[in-house]
PDB file of C-alpha atoms and ligand atoms in Angstrom:
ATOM      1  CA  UNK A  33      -3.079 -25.712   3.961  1.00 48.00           C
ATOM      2  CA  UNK A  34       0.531 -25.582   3.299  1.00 52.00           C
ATOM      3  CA  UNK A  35       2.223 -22.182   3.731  1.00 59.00           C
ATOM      4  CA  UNK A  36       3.301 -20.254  -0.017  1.00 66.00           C
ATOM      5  CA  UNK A  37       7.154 -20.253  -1.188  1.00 74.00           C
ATOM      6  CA  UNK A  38       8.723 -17.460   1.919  1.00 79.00           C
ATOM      7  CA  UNK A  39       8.711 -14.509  -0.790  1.00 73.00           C
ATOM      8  CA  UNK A  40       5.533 -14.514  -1.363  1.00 77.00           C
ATOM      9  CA  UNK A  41       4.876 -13.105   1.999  1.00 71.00           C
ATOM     10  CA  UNK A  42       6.100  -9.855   1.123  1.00 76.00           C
ATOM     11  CA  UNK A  43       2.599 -10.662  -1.993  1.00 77.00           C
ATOM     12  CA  UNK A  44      -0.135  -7.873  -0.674  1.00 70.00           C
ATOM     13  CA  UNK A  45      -3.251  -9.308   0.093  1.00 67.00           C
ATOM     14  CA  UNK A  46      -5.988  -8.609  -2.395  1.00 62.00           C
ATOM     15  CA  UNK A  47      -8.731  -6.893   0.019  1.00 62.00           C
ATOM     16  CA  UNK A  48      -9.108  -3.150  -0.548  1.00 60.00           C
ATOM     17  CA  UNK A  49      -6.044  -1.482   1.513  1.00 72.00           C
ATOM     18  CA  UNK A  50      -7.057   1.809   3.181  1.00 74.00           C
ATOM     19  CA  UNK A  51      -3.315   2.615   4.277  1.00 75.00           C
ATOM     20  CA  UNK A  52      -1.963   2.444   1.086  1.00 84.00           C
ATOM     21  CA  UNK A  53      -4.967   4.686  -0.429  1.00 86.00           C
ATOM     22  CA  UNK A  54      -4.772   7.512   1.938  1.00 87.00           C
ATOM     23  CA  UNK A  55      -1.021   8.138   0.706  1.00 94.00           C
ATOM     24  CA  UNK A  56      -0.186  11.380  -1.124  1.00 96.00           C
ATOM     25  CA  UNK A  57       3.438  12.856  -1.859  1.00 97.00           C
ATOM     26  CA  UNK A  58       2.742  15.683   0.976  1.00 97.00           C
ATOM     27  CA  UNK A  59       1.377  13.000   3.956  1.00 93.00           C
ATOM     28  CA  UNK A  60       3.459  10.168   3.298  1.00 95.00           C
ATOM     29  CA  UNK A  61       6.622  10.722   0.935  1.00 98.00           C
ATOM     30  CA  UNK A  62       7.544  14.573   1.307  1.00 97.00           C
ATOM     31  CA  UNK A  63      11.292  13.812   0.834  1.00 98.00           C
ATOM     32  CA  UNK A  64      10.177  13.787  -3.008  1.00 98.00           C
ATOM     33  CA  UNK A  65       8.933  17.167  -2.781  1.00 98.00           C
ATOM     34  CA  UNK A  66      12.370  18.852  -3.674  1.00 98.00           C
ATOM     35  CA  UNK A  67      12.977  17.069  -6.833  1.00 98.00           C
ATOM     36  CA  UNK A  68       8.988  16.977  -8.588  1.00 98.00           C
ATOM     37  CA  UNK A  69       8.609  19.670 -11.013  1.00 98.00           C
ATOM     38  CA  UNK A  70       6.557  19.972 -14.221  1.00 98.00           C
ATOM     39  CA  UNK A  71       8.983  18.274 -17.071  1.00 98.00           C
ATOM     40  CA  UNK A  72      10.414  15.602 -14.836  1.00 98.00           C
ATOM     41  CA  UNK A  73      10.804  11.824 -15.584  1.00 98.00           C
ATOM     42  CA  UNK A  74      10.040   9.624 -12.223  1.00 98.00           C
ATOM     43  CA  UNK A  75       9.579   5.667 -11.688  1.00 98.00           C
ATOM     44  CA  UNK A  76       7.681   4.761  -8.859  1.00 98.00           C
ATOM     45  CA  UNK A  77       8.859   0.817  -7.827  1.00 98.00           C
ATOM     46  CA  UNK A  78       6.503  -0.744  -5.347  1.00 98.00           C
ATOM     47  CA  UNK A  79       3.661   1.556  -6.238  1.00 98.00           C
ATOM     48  CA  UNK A  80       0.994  -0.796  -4.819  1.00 96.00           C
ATOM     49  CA  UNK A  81      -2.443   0.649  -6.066  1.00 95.00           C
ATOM     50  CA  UNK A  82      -0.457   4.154  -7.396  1.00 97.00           C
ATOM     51  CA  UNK A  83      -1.773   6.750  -4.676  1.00 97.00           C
ATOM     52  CA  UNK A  84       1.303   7.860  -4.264  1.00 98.00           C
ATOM     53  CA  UNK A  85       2.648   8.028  -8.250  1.00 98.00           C
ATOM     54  CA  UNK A  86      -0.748  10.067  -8.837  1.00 97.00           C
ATOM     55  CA  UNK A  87       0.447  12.438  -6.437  1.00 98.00           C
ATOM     56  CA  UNK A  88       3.428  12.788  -8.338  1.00 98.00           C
ATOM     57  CA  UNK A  89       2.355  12.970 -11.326  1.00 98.00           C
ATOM     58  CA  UNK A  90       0.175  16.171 -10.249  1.00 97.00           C
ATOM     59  CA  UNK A  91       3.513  17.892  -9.482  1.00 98.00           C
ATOM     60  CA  UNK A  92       5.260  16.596 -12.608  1.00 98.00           C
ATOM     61  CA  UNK A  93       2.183  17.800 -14.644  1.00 97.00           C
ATOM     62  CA  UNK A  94       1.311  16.979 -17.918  1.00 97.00           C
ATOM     63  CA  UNK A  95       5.190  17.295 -19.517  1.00 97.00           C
ATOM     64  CA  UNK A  96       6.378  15.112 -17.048  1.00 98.00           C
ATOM     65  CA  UNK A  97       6.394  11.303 -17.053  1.00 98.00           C
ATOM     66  CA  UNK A  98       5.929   9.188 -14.621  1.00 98.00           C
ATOM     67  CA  UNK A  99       5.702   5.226 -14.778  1.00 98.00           C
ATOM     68  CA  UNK A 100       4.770   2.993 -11.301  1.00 98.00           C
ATOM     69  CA  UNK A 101       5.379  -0.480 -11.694  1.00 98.00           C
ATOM     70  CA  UNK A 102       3.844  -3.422  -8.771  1.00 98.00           C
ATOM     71  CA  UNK A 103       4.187  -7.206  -9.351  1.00 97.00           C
ATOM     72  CA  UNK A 104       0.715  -7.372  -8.003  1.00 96.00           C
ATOM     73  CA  UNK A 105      -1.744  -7.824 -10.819  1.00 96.00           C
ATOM     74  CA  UNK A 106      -4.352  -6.727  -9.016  1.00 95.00           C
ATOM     75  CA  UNK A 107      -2.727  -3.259  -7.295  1.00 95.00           C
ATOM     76  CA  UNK A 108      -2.214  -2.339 -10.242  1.00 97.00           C
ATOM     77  CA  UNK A 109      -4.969  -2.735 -12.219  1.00 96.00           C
ATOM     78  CA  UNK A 110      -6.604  -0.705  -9.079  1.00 95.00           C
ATOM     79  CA  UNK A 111      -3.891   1.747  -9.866  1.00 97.00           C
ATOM     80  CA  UNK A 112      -4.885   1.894 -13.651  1.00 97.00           C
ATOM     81  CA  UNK A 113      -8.207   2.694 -12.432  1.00 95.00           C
ATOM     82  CA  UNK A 114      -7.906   5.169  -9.619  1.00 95.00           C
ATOM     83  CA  UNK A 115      -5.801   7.677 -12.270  1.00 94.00           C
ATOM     84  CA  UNK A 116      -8.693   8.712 -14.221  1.00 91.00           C
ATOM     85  CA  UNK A 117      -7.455  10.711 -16.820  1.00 91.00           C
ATOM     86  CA  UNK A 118      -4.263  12.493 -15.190  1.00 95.00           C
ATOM     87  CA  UNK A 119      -2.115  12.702 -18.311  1.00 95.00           C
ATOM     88  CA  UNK A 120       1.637  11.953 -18.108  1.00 96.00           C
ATOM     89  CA  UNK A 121       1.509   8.542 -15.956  1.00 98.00           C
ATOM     90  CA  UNK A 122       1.256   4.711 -16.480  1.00 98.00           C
ATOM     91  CA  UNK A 123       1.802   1.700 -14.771  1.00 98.00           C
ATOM     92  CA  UNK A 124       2.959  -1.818 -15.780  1.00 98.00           C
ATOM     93  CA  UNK A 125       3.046  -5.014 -13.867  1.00 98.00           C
ATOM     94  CA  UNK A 126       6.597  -5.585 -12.657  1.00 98.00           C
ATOM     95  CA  UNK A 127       9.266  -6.489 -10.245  1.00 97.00           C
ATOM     96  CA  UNK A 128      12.280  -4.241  -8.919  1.00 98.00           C
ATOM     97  CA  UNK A 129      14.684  -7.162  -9.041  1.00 97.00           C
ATOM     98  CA  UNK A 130      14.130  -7.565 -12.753  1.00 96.00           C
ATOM     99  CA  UNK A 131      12.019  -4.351 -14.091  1.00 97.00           C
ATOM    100  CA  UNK A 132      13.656  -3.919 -17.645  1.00 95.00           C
ATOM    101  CA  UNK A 133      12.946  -0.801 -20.116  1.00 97.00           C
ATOM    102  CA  UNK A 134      14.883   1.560 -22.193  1.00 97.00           C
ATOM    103  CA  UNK A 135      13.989   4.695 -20.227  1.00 97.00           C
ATOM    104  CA  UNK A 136      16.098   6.362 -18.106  1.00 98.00           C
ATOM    105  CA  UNK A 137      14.512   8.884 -15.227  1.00 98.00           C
ATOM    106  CA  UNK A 138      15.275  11.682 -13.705  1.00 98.00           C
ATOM    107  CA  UNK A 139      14.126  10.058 -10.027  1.00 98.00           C
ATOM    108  CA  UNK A 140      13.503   6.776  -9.339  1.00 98.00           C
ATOM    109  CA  UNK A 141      11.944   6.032  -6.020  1.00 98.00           C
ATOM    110  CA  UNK A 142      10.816   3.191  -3.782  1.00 98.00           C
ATOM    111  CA  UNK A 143       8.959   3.683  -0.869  1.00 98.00           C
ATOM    112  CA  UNK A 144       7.992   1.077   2.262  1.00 97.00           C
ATOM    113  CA  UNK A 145       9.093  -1.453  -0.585  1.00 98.00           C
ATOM    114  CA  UNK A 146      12.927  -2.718   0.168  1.00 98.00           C
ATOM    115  CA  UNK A 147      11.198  -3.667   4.093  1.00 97.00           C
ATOM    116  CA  UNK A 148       9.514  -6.637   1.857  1.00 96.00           C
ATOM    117  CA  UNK A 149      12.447  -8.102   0.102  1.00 97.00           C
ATOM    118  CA  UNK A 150      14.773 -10.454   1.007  1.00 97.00           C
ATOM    119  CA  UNK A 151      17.931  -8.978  -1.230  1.00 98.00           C
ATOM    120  CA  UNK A 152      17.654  -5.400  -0.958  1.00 98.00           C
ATOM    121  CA  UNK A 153      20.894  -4.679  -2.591  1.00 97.00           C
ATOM    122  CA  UNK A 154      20.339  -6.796  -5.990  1.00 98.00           C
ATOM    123  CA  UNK A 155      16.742  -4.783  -6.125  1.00 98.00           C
ATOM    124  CA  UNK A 156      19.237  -1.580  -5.170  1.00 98.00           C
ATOM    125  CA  UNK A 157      21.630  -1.983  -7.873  1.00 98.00           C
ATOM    126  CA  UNK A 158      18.544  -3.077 -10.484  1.00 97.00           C
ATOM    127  CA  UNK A 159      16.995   0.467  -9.765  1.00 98.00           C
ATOM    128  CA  UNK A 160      20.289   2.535 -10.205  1.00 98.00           C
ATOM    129  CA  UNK A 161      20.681   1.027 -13.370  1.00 97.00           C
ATOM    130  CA  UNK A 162      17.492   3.018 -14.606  1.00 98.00           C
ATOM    131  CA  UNK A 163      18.589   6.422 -13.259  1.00 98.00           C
ATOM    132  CA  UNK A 164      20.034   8.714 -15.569  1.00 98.00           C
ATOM    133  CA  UNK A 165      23.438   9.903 -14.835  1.00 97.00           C
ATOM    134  CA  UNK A 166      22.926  13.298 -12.504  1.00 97.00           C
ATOM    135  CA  UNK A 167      19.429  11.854 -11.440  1.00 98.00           C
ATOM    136  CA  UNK A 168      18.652  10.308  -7.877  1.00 98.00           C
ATOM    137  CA  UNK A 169      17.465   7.366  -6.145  1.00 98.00           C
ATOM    138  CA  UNK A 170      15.217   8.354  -2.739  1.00 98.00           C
ATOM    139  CA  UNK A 171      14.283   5.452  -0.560  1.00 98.00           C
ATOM    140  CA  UNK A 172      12.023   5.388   1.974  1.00 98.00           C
ATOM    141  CA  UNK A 173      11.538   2.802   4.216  1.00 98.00           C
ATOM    142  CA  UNK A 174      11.352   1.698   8.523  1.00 98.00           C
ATOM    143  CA  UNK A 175      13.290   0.474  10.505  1.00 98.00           C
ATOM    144  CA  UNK A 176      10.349  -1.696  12.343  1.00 98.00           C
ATOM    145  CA  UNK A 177      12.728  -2.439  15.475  1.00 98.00           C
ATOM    146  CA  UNK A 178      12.669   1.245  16.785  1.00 98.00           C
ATOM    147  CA  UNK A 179       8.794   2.056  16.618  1.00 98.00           C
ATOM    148  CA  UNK A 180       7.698   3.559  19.762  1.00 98.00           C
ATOM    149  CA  UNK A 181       4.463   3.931  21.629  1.00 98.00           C
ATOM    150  CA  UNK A 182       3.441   5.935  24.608  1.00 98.00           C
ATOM    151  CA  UNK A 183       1.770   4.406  26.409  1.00 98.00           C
ATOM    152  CA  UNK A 184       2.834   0.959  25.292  1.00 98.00           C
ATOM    153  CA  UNK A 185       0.175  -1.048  23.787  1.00 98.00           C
ATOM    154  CA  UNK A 186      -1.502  -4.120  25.136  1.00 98.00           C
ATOM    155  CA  UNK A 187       0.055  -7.229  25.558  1.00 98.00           C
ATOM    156  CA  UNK A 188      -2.466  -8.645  22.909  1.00 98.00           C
ATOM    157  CA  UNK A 189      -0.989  -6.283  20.018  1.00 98.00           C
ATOM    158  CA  UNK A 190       3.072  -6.588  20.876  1.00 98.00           C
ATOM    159  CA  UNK A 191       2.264 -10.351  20.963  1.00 98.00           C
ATOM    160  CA  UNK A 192       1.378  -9.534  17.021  1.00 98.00           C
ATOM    161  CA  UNK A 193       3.940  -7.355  16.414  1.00 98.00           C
ATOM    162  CA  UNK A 194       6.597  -9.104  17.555  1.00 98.00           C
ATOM    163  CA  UNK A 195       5.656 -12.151  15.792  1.00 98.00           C
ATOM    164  CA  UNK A 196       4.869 -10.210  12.492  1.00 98.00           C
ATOM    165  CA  UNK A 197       8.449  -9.325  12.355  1.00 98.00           C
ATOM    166  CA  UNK A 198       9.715 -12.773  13.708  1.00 98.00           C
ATOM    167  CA  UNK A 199       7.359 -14.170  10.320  1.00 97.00           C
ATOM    168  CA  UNK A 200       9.282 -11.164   8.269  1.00 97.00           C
ATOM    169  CA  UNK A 201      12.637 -11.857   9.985  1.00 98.00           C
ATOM    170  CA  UNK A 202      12.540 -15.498   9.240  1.00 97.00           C
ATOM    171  CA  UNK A 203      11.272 -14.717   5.097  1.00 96.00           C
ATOM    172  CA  UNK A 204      14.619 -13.245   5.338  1.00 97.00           C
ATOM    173  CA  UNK A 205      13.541  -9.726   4.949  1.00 98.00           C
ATOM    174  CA  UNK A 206      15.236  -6.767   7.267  1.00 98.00           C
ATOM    175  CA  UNK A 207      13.336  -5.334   9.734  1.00 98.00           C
ATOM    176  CA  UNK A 208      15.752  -2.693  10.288  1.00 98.00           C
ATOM    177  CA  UNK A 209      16.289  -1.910   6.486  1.00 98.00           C
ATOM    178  CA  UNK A 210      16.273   1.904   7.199  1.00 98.00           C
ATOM    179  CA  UNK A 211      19.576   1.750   9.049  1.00 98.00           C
ATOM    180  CA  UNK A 212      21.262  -0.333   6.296  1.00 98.00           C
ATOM    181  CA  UNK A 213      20.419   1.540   2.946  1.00 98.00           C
ATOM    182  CA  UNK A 214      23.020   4.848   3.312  1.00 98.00           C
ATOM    183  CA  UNK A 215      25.314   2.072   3.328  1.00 98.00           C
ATOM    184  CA  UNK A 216      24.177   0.104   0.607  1.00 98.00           C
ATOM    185  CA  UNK A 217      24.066   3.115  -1.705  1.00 98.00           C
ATOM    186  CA  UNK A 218      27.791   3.919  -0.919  1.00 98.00           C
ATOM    187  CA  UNK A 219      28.718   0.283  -1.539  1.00 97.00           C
ATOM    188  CA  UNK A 220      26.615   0.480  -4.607  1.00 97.00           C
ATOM    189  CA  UNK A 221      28.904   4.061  -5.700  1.00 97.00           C
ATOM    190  CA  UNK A 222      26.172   6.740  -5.542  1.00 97.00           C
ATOM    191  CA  UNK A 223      27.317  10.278  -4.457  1.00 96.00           C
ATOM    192  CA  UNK A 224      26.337  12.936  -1.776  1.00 96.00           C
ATOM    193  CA  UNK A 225      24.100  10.204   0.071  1.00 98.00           C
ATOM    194  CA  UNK A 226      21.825  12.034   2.572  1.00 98.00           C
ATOM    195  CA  UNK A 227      19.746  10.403   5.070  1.00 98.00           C
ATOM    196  CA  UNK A 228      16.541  12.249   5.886  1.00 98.00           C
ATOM    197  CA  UNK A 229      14.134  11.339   9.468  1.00 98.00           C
ATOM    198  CA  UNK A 230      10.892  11.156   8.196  1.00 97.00           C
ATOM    199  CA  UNK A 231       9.233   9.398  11.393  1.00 97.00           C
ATOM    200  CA  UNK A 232       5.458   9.868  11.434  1.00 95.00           C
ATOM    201  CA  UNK A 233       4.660  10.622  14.748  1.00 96.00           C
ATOM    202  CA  UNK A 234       0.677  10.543  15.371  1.00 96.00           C
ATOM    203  CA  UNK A 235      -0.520  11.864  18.655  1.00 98.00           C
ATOM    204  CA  UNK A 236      -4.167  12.002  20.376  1.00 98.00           C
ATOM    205  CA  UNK A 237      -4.656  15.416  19.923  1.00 98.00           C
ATOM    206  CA  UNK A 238      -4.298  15.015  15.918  1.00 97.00           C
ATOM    207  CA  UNK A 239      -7.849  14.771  14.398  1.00 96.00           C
ATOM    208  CA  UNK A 240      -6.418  11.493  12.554  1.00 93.00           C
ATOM    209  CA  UNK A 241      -4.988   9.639  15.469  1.00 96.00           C
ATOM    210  CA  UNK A 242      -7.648   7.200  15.401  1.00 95.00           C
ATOM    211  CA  UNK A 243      -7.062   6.389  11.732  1.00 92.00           C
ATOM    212  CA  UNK A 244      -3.489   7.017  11.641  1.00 91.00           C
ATOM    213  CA  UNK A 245      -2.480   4.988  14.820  1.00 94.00           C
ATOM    214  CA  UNK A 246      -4.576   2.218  13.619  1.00 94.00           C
ATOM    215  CA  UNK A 247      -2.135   0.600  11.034  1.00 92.00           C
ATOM    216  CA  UNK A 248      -1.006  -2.343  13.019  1.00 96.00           C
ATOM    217  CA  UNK A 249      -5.191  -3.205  13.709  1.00 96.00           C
ATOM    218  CA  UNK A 250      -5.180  -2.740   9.854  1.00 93.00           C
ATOM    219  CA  UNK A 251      -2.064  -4.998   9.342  1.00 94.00           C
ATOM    220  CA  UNK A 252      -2.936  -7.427  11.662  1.00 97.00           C
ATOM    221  CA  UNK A 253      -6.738  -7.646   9.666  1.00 95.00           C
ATOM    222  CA  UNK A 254      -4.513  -7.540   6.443  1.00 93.00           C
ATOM    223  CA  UNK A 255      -1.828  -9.371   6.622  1.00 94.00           C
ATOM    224  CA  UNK A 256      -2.611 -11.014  10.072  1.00 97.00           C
ATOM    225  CA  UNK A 257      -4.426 -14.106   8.489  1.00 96.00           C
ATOM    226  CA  UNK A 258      -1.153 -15.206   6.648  1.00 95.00           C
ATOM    227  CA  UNK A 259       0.422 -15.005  10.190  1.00 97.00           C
ATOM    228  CA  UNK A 260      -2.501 -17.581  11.270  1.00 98.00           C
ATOM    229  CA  UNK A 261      -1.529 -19.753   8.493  1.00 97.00           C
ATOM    230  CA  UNK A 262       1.921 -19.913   8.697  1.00 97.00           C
ATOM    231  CA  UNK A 263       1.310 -21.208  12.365  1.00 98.00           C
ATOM    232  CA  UNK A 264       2.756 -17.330  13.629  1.00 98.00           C
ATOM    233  CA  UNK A 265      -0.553 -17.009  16.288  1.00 98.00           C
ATOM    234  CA  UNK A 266      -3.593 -18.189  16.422  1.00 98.00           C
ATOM    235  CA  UNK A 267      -6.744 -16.671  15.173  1.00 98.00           C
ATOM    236  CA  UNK A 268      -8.050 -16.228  18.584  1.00 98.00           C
ATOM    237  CA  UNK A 269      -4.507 -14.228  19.445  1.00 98.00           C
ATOM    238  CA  UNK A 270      -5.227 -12.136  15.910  1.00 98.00           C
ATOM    239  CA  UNK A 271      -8.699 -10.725  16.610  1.00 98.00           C
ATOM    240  CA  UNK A 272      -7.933 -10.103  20.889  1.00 98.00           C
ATOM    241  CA  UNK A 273      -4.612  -7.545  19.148  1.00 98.00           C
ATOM    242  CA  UNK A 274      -7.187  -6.609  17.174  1.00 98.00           C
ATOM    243  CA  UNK A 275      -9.839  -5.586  19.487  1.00 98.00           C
ATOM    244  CA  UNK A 276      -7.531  -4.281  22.512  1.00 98.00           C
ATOM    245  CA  UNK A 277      -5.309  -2.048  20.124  1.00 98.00           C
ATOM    246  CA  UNK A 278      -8.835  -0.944  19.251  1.00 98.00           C
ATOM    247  CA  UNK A 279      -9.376  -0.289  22.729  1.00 98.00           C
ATOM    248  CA  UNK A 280      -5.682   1.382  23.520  1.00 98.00           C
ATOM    249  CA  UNK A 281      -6.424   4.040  20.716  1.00 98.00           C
ATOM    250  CA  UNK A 282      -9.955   4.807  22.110  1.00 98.00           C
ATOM    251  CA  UNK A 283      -9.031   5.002  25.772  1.00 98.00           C
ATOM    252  CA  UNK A 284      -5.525   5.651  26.844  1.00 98.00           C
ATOM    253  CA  UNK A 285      -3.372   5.835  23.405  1.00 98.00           C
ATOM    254  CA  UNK A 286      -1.375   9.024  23.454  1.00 98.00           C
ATOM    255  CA  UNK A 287       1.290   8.355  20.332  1.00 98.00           C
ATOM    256  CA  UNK A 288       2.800   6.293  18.026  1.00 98.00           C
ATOM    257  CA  UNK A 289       5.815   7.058  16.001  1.00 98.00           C
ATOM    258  CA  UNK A 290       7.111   4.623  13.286  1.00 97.00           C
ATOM    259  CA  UNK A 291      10.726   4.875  12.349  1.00 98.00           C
ATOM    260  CA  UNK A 292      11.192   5.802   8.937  1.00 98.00           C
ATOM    261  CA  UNK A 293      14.122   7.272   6.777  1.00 98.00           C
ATOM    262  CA  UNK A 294      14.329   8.666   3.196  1.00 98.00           C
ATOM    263  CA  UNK A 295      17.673   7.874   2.281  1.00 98.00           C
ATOM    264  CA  UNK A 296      18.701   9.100  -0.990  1.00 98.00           C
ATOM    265  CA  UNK A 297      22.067   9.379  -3.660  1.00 98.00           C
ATOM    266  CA  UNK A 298      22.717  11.168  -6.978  1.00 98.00           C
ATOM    267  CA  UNK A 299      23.980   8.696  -9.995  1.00 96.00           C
ATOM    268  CA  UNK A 300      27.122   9.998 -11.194  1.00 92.00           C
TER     269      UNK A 300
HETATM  270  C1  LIG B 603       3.780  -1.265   1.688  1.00 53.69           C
HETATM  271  S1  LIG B 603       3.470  -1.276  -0.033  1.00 53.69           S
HETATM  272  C2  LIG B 603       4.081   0.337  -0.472  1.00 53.69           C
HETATM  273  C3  LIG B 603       3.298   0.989  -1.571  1.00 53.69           C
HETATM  274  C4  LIG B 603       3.702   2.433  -1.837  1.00 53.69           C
HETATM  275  N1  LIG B 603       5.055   2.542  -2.343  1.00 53.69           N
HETATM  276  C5  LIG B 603       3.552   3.282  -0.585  1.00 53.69           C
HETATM  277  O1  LIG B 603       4.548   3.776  -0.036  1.00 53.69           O
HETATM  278  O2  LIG B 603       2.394   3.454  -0.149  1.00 53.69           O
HETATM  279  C6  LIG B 603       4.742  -2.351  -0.637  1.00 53.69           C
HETATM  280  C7  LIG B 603       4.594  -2.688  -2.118  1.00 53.69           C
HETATM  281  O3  LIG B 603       5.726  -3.442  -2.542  1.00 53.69           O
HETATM  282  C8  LIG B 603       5.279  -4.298  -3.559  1.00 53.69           C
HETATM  283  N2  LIG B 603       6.309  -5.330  -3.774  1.00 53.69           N
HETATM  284  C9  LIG B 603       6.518  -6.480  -3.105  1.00 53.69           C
HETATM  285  N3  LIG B 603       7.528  -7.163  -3.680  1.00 53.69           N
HETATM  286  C10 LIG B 603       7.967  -6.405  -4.718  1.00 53.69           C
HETATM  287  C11 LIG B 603       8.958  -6.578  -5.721  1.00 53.69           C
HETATM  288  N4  LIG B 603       9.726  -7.679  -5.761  1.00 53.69           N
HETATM  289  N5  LIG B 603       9.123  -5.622  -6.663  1.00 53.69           N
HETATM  290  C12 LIG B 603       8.350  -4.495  -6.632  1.00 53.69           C
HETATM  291  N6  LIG B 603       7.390  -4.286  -5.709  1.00 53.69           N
HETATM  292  C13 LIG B 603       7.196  -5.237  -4.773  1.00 53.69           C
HETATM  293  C14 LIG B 603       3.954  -4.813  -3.009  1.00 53.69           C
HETATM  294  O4  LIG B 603       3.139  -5.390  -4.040  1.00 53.69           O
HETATM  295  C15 LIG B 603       3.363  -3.533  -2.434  1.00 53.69           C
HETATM  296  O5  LIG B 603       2.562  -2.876  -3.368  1.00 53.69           O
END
């Protein structure tokens, strides 16, 4: 089967993600934490299925407002699902490069989002449009070049990685996108632009580490099949990363950290 237009590989797949589900503001996007208070208007772009934006919408209580958009039809009509009844927050079907409304907000964020597309700073200079003058931008995203593991993993699972981000690389999106955003924002004129670590380091002797460390097995069951088709690795080479990585996180695994920065600017 031939392989999808390049930009649809940043598309999620439609299978139930776990990663993107066990999100919260505290566990996966605590640079947010000094700005969410009860009143506060926030866009979430990229919200995938909206774990995240309910978490936000918890702090920003029922004054607030708070809007997640996704292009995926399907993430978010999980994400219109999974809120219940939490007052103050909606989602719409949409896409950072063109997402158009009237509103302004106090905070507009994007987390592991920019890593996906192929002109950051167009999607950039779409989102500072909808921040209201004295309100910020906060960006989080990797820089997938400087993950580390100790010990490193098996040969099956770097195979994977490396061609995951030679399949990214070639879709023409930046596997190092966390490095290149404080300057972005400059370019783009935001002021007092900060750049915050926030690697997530998971180690054995955290109760998660088995769940936590397990992202790339999850990516590589996720997103791994559209490496198959797109002639990346072979199926064979997808379920041995699969099943060693497995094996590396039950046996001799001691840490992961993935490389991530919140990097963030105030709108004049
Ligand atoms: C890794 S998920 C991140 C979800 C959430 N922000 C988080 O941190 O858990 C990346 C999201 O980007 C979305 N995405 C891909 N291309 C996009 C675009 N052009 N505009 C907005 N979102 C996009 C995907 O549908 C997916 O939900």
């Amino acid at each position: 089967m031939a392989e999808q237009p390049l930009s649809n590989r940043a598309t999620m797949p439609k299978a139930y993600n776990p990663v993107l589900e066990r999100r919260t503001v505290e566990n996966a996007n605590r640079n947010l934490l000094k700005y969410l208070k009860p009143g506060l208007s926030v866009l979430d772009m990229g919200c995938g299925s909206g774990a995240i934006t309910r978490s936000i919408a918890e702090k920003t209580g029922p004054t607030g407002r708070v809007l997640g958009i996704d292009p995926s039809e399907t993430l978010i009509a999980q994400a219109r699902q999974n809120v219940g009844d939490l007052p103050g927050i909606t989602f719409e079907q949409g896409d950072v490069y063109t997402f158009e409304t009237t509103e302004r907000f106090d905070l507009v964020t994007c987390a592991r989002t920019l890593q996906w597309l192929a002109q950051p700073e167009t999607a950039l200079a779409n989102m500072q449009r909808l921040v209201k003058p004295g309100g910020h931008l906060a960006i989080l995203d990797y820089n997938h070049e400087k993950i580390l593991w100790e010990p490193a993993p098996p040969a099956s699972m770097q195979t994977f990685y490396n061609a995951f981000l030679q399949w990214r690389q070639d879709a023409g999106f930046d596997n190092a996108i966390a490095d290149h955003l404080s300057g972005l924002m400059h370019q783009l004129g935001f002021s007092d632009v900060r750049i915050e670590p926030r690697f997530e380091l998971s180690k054995r002797s955290d109760t998660d580490f088995a769940q936590t460390s397990r992202l790339w097995s999850e990516v590589a069951e996720l997103r791994g099949p559209q490496l198959v088709q797109a002639g990346y690795i072979t199926e064979d080479q997808r379920l041995e990363a699969i099943a060693d990585y497995d094996n590396w996180i039950a046996t001799v695994g001691e840490s992961m950290t993935v490389y991530l920065l919140a990097v963030e600017g105030q709108q004049l």
